[in-house]
């Protein structure tokens, strides 16, 4: 099952669903547009242990401190919950890994 399909099922399913993105011109924690809040993964405004599932698609590779991002996501997850994330896998990123940057920890 693709993450887009899973996301669509969650939106139509029962229970709460929160969607966020980062917008440079919107304060973190504020609505950027209908039903989409502005969040920065290294400074999340959600309450601790408030999510059963977090999905981040092609986000972590844009963050300067992936360790902090993962710690913040872990804080908002309830115990025994799941974070599903994707990162691109390309040859150019592989070359970056060889140079020892942040990708090497998560790639």
N, CA and C atoms as an extended XYZ file, in Angstrom:
321
Properties=species:S:1:pos:R:3:atomname:S:1:resname:S:1:resid:I:1 pbc="F F F"
N         0.845       -1.169        0.000 N   UNK     1
C         0.000        0.000        0.000 CA  UNK     1
C         0.892        1.233        0.000 C   UNK     1
N         0.580        2.185       -0.849 N   UNK     2
C         1.368        3.413       -0.904 CA  UNK     2
C         1.005        4.318        0.266 C   UNK     2
N         1.921        5.211        0.628 N   UNK     3
C         1.641        6.143        1.709 CA  UNK     3
C         0.513        7.094        1.336 C   UNK     3
N         0.406        7.465        0.071 N   UNK     4
C        -0.681        8.342       -0.362 CA  UNK     4
C        -2.028        7.660       -0.157 C   UNK     4
N        -2.108        6.375       -0.459 N   UNK     5
C        -3.349        5.632       -0.249 CA  UNK     5
C        -3.656        5.522        1.240 C   UNK     5
N        -2.666        5.222        2.036 N   UNK     6
C        -2.855        5.142        3.484 CA  UNK     6
C        -3.351        6.475        4.033 C   UNK     6
N        -2.758        7.551        3.567 N   UNK     7
C        -3.170        8.881        4.001 CA  UNK     7
C        -4.623        9.150        3.611 C   UNK     7
N        -5.007        8.791        2.397 N   UNK     8
C        -6.392        8.977        1.948 CA  UNK     8
C        -7.358        8.172        2.811 C   UNK     8
N        -6.989        6.950        3.151 N   UNK     9
C        -7.843        6.124        4.008 CA  UNK     9
C        -7.989        6.733        5.396 C   UNK     9
N        -6.915        7.274        5.945 N   UNK    10
C        -6.974        7.896        7.257 CA  UNK    10
C        -7.869        9.123        7.252 C   UNK    10
N        -7.795        9.920        6.198 N   UNK    11
C        -8.618       11.122        6.107 CA  UNK    11
C       -10.097       10.739        6.095 C   UNK    11
N       -10.457        9.679        5.369 N   UNK    12
C       -11.851        9.246        5.274 CA  UNK    12
C       -12.298        8.405        6.462 C   UNK    12
N       -11.338        7.903        7.229 N   UNK    13
C       -11.666        7.008        8.332 CA  UNK    13
C       -12.210        7.738        9.541 C   UNK    13
N       -12.543        6.962       10.534 N   UNK    14
C       -13.043        7.523       11.784 CA  UNK    14
C       -11.876        8.011       12.627 C   UNK    14
N       -12.175        8.933       13.527 N   UNK    15
C       -11.140        9.428       14.423 CA  UNK    15
C       -10.482       10.684       13.893 C   UNK    15
N        -9.523       11.166       14.655 N   UNK    16
C        -8.861       12.410       14.297 CA  UNK    16
C        -7.748       12.202       13.292 C   UNK    16
N        -7.529       13.226       12.518 N   UNK    17
C        -6.449       13.236       11.538 CA  UNK    17
C        -5.941       14.664       11.468 C   UNK    17
N        -4.656       14.840       11.544 N   UNK    18
C        -4.065       16.166       11.473 CA  UNK    18
C        -3.063       16.202       10.339 C   UNK    18
N        -3.133       17.245        9.536 N   UNK    19
C        -2.201       17.388        8.419 CA  UNK    19
C        -1.418       18.684        8.621 C   UNK    19
N        -0.103       18.598        8.438 N   UNK    20
C         0.717       19.802        8.578 CA  UNK    20
C         1.769       19.858        7.488 C   UNK    20
N         2.300       21.046        7.313 N   UNK    21
C         3.364       21.298        6.350 CA  UNK    21
C         4.129       22.502        6.894 C   UNK    21
N         5.274       22.777        6.318 N   UNK    22
C         6.029       23.949        6.757 CA  UNK    22
C         5.851       25.065        5.738 C   UNK    22
N         5.478       26.247        6.246 N   UNK    23
C         5.290       27.436        5.413 CA  UNK    23
C         6.124       28.550        6.031 C   UNK    23
N         7.042       29.107        5.268 N   UNK    24
C         7.939       30.135        5.799 CA  UNK    24
C         7.207       31.373        6.279 C   UNK    24
N         6.057       31.683        5.680 N   UNK    25
C         5.342       32.915        5.998 CA  UNK    25
C         4.223       32.740        7.033 C   UNK    25
N         4.132       31.566        7.662 N   UNK    26
C         3.082       31.298        8.642 CA  UNK    26
C         3.743       30.883        9.960 C   UNK    26
N         3.321       31.461       11.081 N   UNK    27
C         3.899       31.056       12.367 CA  UNK    27
C         3.642       29.576       12.659 C   UNK    27
N         4.629       28.920       13.246 N   UNK    28
C         4.501       27.506       13.591 CA  UNK    28
C         3.325       27.332       14.547 C   UNK    28
N         2.509       26.315       14.279 N   UNK    29
C         1.341       26.028       15.097 CA  UNK    29
C         0.067       26.694       14.623 C   UNK    29
N         0.175       27.582       13.627 N   UNK    30
C        -0.993       28.280       13.092 CA  UNK    30
C        -1.486       27.599       11.822 C   UNK    30
N        -2.769       27.773       11.519 N   UNK    31
C        -3.309       27.217       10.285 CA  UNK    31
C        -2.781       27.994        9.096 C   UNK    31
N        -2.239       27.269        8.136 N   UNK    32
C        -1.726       27.874        6.913 CA  UNK    32
C        -2.834       27.979        5.869 C   UNK    32
N        -3.683       26.995        5.866 N   UNK    33
C        -4.883       26.976        5.027 CA  UNK    33
C        -5.845       25.988        5.681 C   UNK    33
N        -7.019       25.882        5.174 N   UNK    34
C        -8.033       25.040        5.805 CA  UNK    34
C        -7.486       23.649        6.126 C   UNK    34
N        -7.517       23.279        7.354 N   UNK    35
C        -7.140       21.963        7.894 CA  UNK    35
C        -5.648       21.614        7.761 C   UNK    35
N        -4.798       22.572        7.441 N   UNK    36
C        -3.356       22.316        7.352 CA  UNK    36
C        -2.631       23.311        8.257 C   UNK    36
N        -1.961       22.773        9.290 N   UNK    37
C        -1.212       23.657       10.176 CA  UNK    37
C         0.241       23.746        9.735 C   UNK    37
N         0.858       24.846       10.088 N   UNK    38
C         2.280       25.020        9.831 CA  UNK    38
C         3.034       24.403       10.999 C   UNK    38
N         3.915       23.466       10.716 N   UNK    39
C         4.736       22.822       11.740 CA  UNK    39
C         6.159       22.692       11.219 C   UNK    39
N         7.100       22.787       12.129 N   UNK    40
C         8.508       22.545       11.806 CA  UNK    40
C         8.946       21.358       12.641 C   UNK    40
N         9.410       20.317       12.004 N   UNK    41
C         9.669       19.042       12.670 CA  UNK    41
C        10.691       19.145       13.801 C   UNK    41
N        11.513       20.158       13.799 N   UNK    42
C        12.472       20.341       14.897 CA  UNK    42
C        11.899       21.190       16.026 C   UNK    42
N        10.656       21.656       15.868 N   UNK    43
C        10.008       22.481       16.891 CA  UNK    43
C         8.491       22.269       16.814 C   UNK    43
N         8.043       21.046       16.994 N   UNK    44
C         6.620       20.716       16.868 CA  UNK    44
C         5.818       21.322       18.010 C   UNK    44
N         4.595       21.758       17.704 N   UNK    45
C         3.735       22.376       18.710 CA  UNK    45
C         2.662       21.425       19.228 C   UNK    45
N         2.634       20.196       18.747 N   UNK    46
C         1.647       19.231       19.207 CA  UNK    46
C         1.965       18.793       20.642 C   UNK    46
N         0.936       18.390       21.374 N   UNK    47
C         1.128       17.886       22.737 CA  UNK    47
C         1.873       16.566       22.713 C   UNK    47
N         2.624       16.308       23.778 N   UNK    48
C         3.335       15.032       23.888 CA  UNK    48
C         2.330       13.883       23.939 C   UNK    48
N         2.743       12.750       23.353 N   UNK    49
C         1.941       11.523       23.329 CA  UNK    49
C         0.515       11.770       22.827 C   UNK    49
N         0.407       12.478       21.693 N   UNK    50
C        -0.916       12.794       21.159 CA  UNK    50
C        -1.252       12.077       19.853 C   UNK    50
N        -0.312       11.299       19.298 N   UNK    51
C        -0.556       10.636       18.019 CA  UNK    51
C        -0.298        9.136       18.104 C   UNK    51
N        -1.139        8.371       17.408 N   UNK    52
C        -0.940        6.931       17.256 CA  UNK    52
C        -0.029        6.628       16.078 C   UNK    52
N        -0.016        7.526       15.124 N   UNK    53
C         0.736        7.324       13.887 CA  UNK    53
C         1.193        8.673       13.361 C   UNK    53
N         2.453        8.767       12.947 N   UNK    54
C         2.975        9.947       12.264 CA  UNK    54
C         3.542        9.479       10.942 C   UNK    54
N         3.151       10.159        9.871 N   UNK    55
C         3.676        9.874        8.535 CA  UNK    55
C         4.396       11.132        8.058 C   UNK    55
N         5.658       10.995        7.704 N   UNK    56
C         6.387       12.112        7.108 CA  UNK    56
C         6.986       11.627        5.797 C   UNK    56
N         6.616       12.314        4.747 N   UNK    57
C         7.045       11.921        3.408 CA  UNK    57
C         8.068       12.916        2.877 C   UNK    57
N         9.286       12.434        2.653 N   UNK    58
C        10.357       13.241        2.075 CA  UNK    58
C        10.544       14.563        2.827 C   UNK    58
N        10.678       14.458        4.137 N   UNK    59
C        10.877       15.612        5.004 CA  UNK    59
C        12.273       15.595        5.624 C   UNK    59
N        12.661       14.473        6.170 N   UNK    60
C        13.873       14.377        6.986 CA  UNK    60
C        15.121       14.830        6.232 C   UNK    60
N        15.184       14.602        4.938 N   UNK    61
C        16.376       14.986        4.180 CA  UNK    61
C        16.519       16.499        4.050 C   UNK    61
N        15.465       17.259        4.410 N   UNK    62
C        15.519       18.722        4.342 CA  UNK    62
C        15.861       19.359        5.689 C   UNK    62
N        15.998       18.550        6.720 N   UNK    63
C        16.193       19.046        8.082 CA  UNK    63
C        17.682       19.079        8.416 C   UNK    63
N        18.129       20.176        9.016 N   UNK    64
C        19.551       20.290        9.348 CA  UNK    64
C        19.955       19.414       10.528 C   UNK    64
N        18.983       19.037       11.377 N   UNK    65
C        19.276       18.214       12.547 CA  UNK    65
C        18.304       17.035       12.609 C   UNK    65
N        18.538       15.978       11.828 N   UNK    66
C        17.618       14.837       11.806 CA  UNK    66
C        17.432       14.185       13.176 C   UNK    66
N        18.478       14.162       14.010 N   UNK    67
C        18.338       13.586       15.350 CA  UNK    67
C        17.253       14.319       16.142 C   UNK    67
N        17.292       15.638       16.091 N   UNK    68
C        16.295       16.443       16.801 CA  UNK    68
C        14.903       16.208       16.224 C   UNK    68
N        14.805       16.096       14.910 N   UNK    69
C        13.508       15.840       14.274 CA  UNK    69
C        12.917       14.524       14.756 C   UNK    69
N        13.728       13.476       14.766 N   UNK    70
C        13.226       12.180       15.226 CA  UNK    70
C        12.872       12.208       16.719 C   UNK    70
N        13.631       12.919       17.514 N   UNK    71
C        13.305       13.032       18.948 CA  UNK    71
C        11.965       13.744       19.147 C   UNK    71
N        11.737       14.799       18.369 N   UNK    72
C        10.475       15.531       18.470 CA  UNK    72
C         9.290       14.687       18.029 C   UNK    72
N         9.480       13.924       16.981 N   UNK    73
C         8.403       13.037       16.532 CA  UNK    73
C         8.131       11.983       17.588 C   UNK    73
N         9.189       11.456       18.179 N   UNK    74
C         9.023       10.458       19.232 CA  UNK    74
C         8.227       11.024       20.414 C   UNK    74
N         8.428       12.293       20.742 N   UNK    75
C         7.714       12.921       21.856 CA  UNK    75
C         6.203       12.981       21.618 C   UNK    75
N         5.787       13.217       20.384 N   UNK    76
C         4.350       13.366       20.134 CA  UNK    76
C         3.648       12.033       19.891 C   UNK    76
N         4.429       10.952       19.750 N   UNK    77
C         3.837        9.626       19.577 CA  UNK    77
C         3.429        9.038       20.927 C   UNK    77
N         2.269        8.402       20.940 N   UNK    78
C         1.842        7.661       22.128 CA  UNK    78
C         2.742        6.433       22.264 C   UNK    78
N         2.803        5.834       23.453 N   UNK    79
C         3.599        4.613       23.623 CA  UNK    79
C         3.160        3.523       22.636 C   UNK    79
N         4.118        2.792       22.114 N   UNK    80
C         3.869        1.703       21.159 CA  UNK    80
C         3.225        2.166       19.862 C   UNK    80
N         3.477        3.413       19.477 N   UNK    81
C         2.948        3.942       18.218 CA  UNK    81
C         4.024        3.894       17.141 C   UNK    81
N         3.684        4.378       15.954 N   UNK    82
C         4.556        4.191       14.796 CA  UNK    82
C         4.802        5.498       14.052 C   UNK    82
N         6.040        5.668       13.594 N   UNK    83
C         6.399        6.740       12.668 CA  UNK    83
C         6.797        6.088       11.351 C   UNK    83
N         6.048        6.373       10.315 N   UNK    84
C         6.373        5.902        8.965 CA  UNK    84
C         6.953        7.089        8.212 C   UNK    84
N         8.158        6.925        7.675 N   UNK    85
C         8.754        8.036        6.945 CA  UNK    85
C         9.435        7.533        5.686 C   UNK    85
N         9.514        8.424        4.717 N   UNK    86
C        10.239        8.126        3.484 CA  UNK    86
C        11.336        9.169        3.309 C   UNK    86
N        12.400        8.747        2.677 N   UNK    87
C        13.469        9.643        2.236 CA  UNK    87
C        13.863        9.193        0.838 C   UNK    87
N        14.251       10.125        0.001 N   UNK    88
C        14.653        9.718       -1.349 CA  UNK    88
C        15.936        8.896       -1.317 C   UNK    88
N        16.042        8.010       -2.242 N   UNK    89
C        17.236        7.187       -2.360 CA  UNK    89
C        17.773        7.376       -3.777 C   UNK    89
N        18.841        8.150       -3.866 N   UNK    90
C        19.434        8.408       -5.174 CA  UNK    90
C        20.938        8.224       -5.077 C   UNK    90
N        21.546        8.063       -6.216 N   UNK    91
C        23.002        7.910       -6.236 CA  UNK    91
C        23.709        9.148       -5.714 C   UNK    91
N        23.146       10.317       -5.987 N   UNK    92
C        23.801       11.543       -5.515 CA  UNK    92
C        23.775       11.610       -3.993 C   UNK    92
N        22.714       11.127       -3.369 N   UNK    93
C        22.675       11.109       -1.908 CA  UNK    93
C        23.667       10.086       -1.376 C   UNK    93
N        23.834        8.995       -2.091 N   UNK    94
C        24.812        7.993       -1.685 CA  UNK    94
C        26.210        8.584       -1.636 C   UNK    94
N        26.513        9.440       -2.604 N   UNK    95
C        27.813       10.107       -2.607 CA  UNK    95
C        27.947       11.022       -1.400 C   UNK    95
N        26.844       11.678       -1.014 N   UNK    96
C        26.874       12.526        0.173 CA  UNK    96
C        27.130       11.684        1.413 C   UNK    96
N        26.552       10.495        1.456 N   UNK    97
C        26.770        9.615        2.610 CA  UNK    97
C        28.248        9.298        2.762 C   UNK    97
N        28.911        9.100        1.626 N   UNK    98
C        30.327        8.773        1.679 CA  UNK    98
C        31.134        9.905        2.295 C   UNK    98
N        30.619       11.113        2.229 N   UNK    99
C        31.321       12.258        2.792 CA  UNK    99
C        30.986       12.442        4.264 C   UNK    99
N        30.101       11.603        4.799 N   UNK   100
C        29.832       11.618        6.219 CA  UNK   100
C        28.866       12.676        6.707 C   UNK   100
N        27.959       13.142        5.862 N   UNK   101
C        27.015       14.148        6.369 CA  UNK   101
C        25.854       13.469        7.091 C   UNK   101
N        24.834       14.229        7.431 N   UNK   102
C        23.714       13.729        8.233 CA  UNK   102
C        22.987       12.555        7.570 C   UNK   102
N        23.007       12.478        6.255 N   UNK   103
C        22.293       11.388        5.585 CA  UNK   103
C        22.834       10.020        6.000 C   UNK   103
N        24.092        9.967        6.350 N   UNK   104
C        24.687        8.667        6.645 CA  UNK   104
C        23.999        7.969        7.810 C   UNK   104
N        23.388        8.697        8.704 N   UNK   105
C        22.703        8.085        9.833 CA  UNK   105
C        21.342        7.507        9.445 C   UNK   105
N        20.737        8.044        8.442 N   UNK   106
C        19.348        7.672        8.139 CA  UNK   106
C        19.185        7.018        6.780 C   UNK   106
N        20.196        6.985        5.964 N   UNK   107
C        20.104        6.503        4.586 CA  UNK   107
C        20.327        4.999        4.525 C   UNK   107
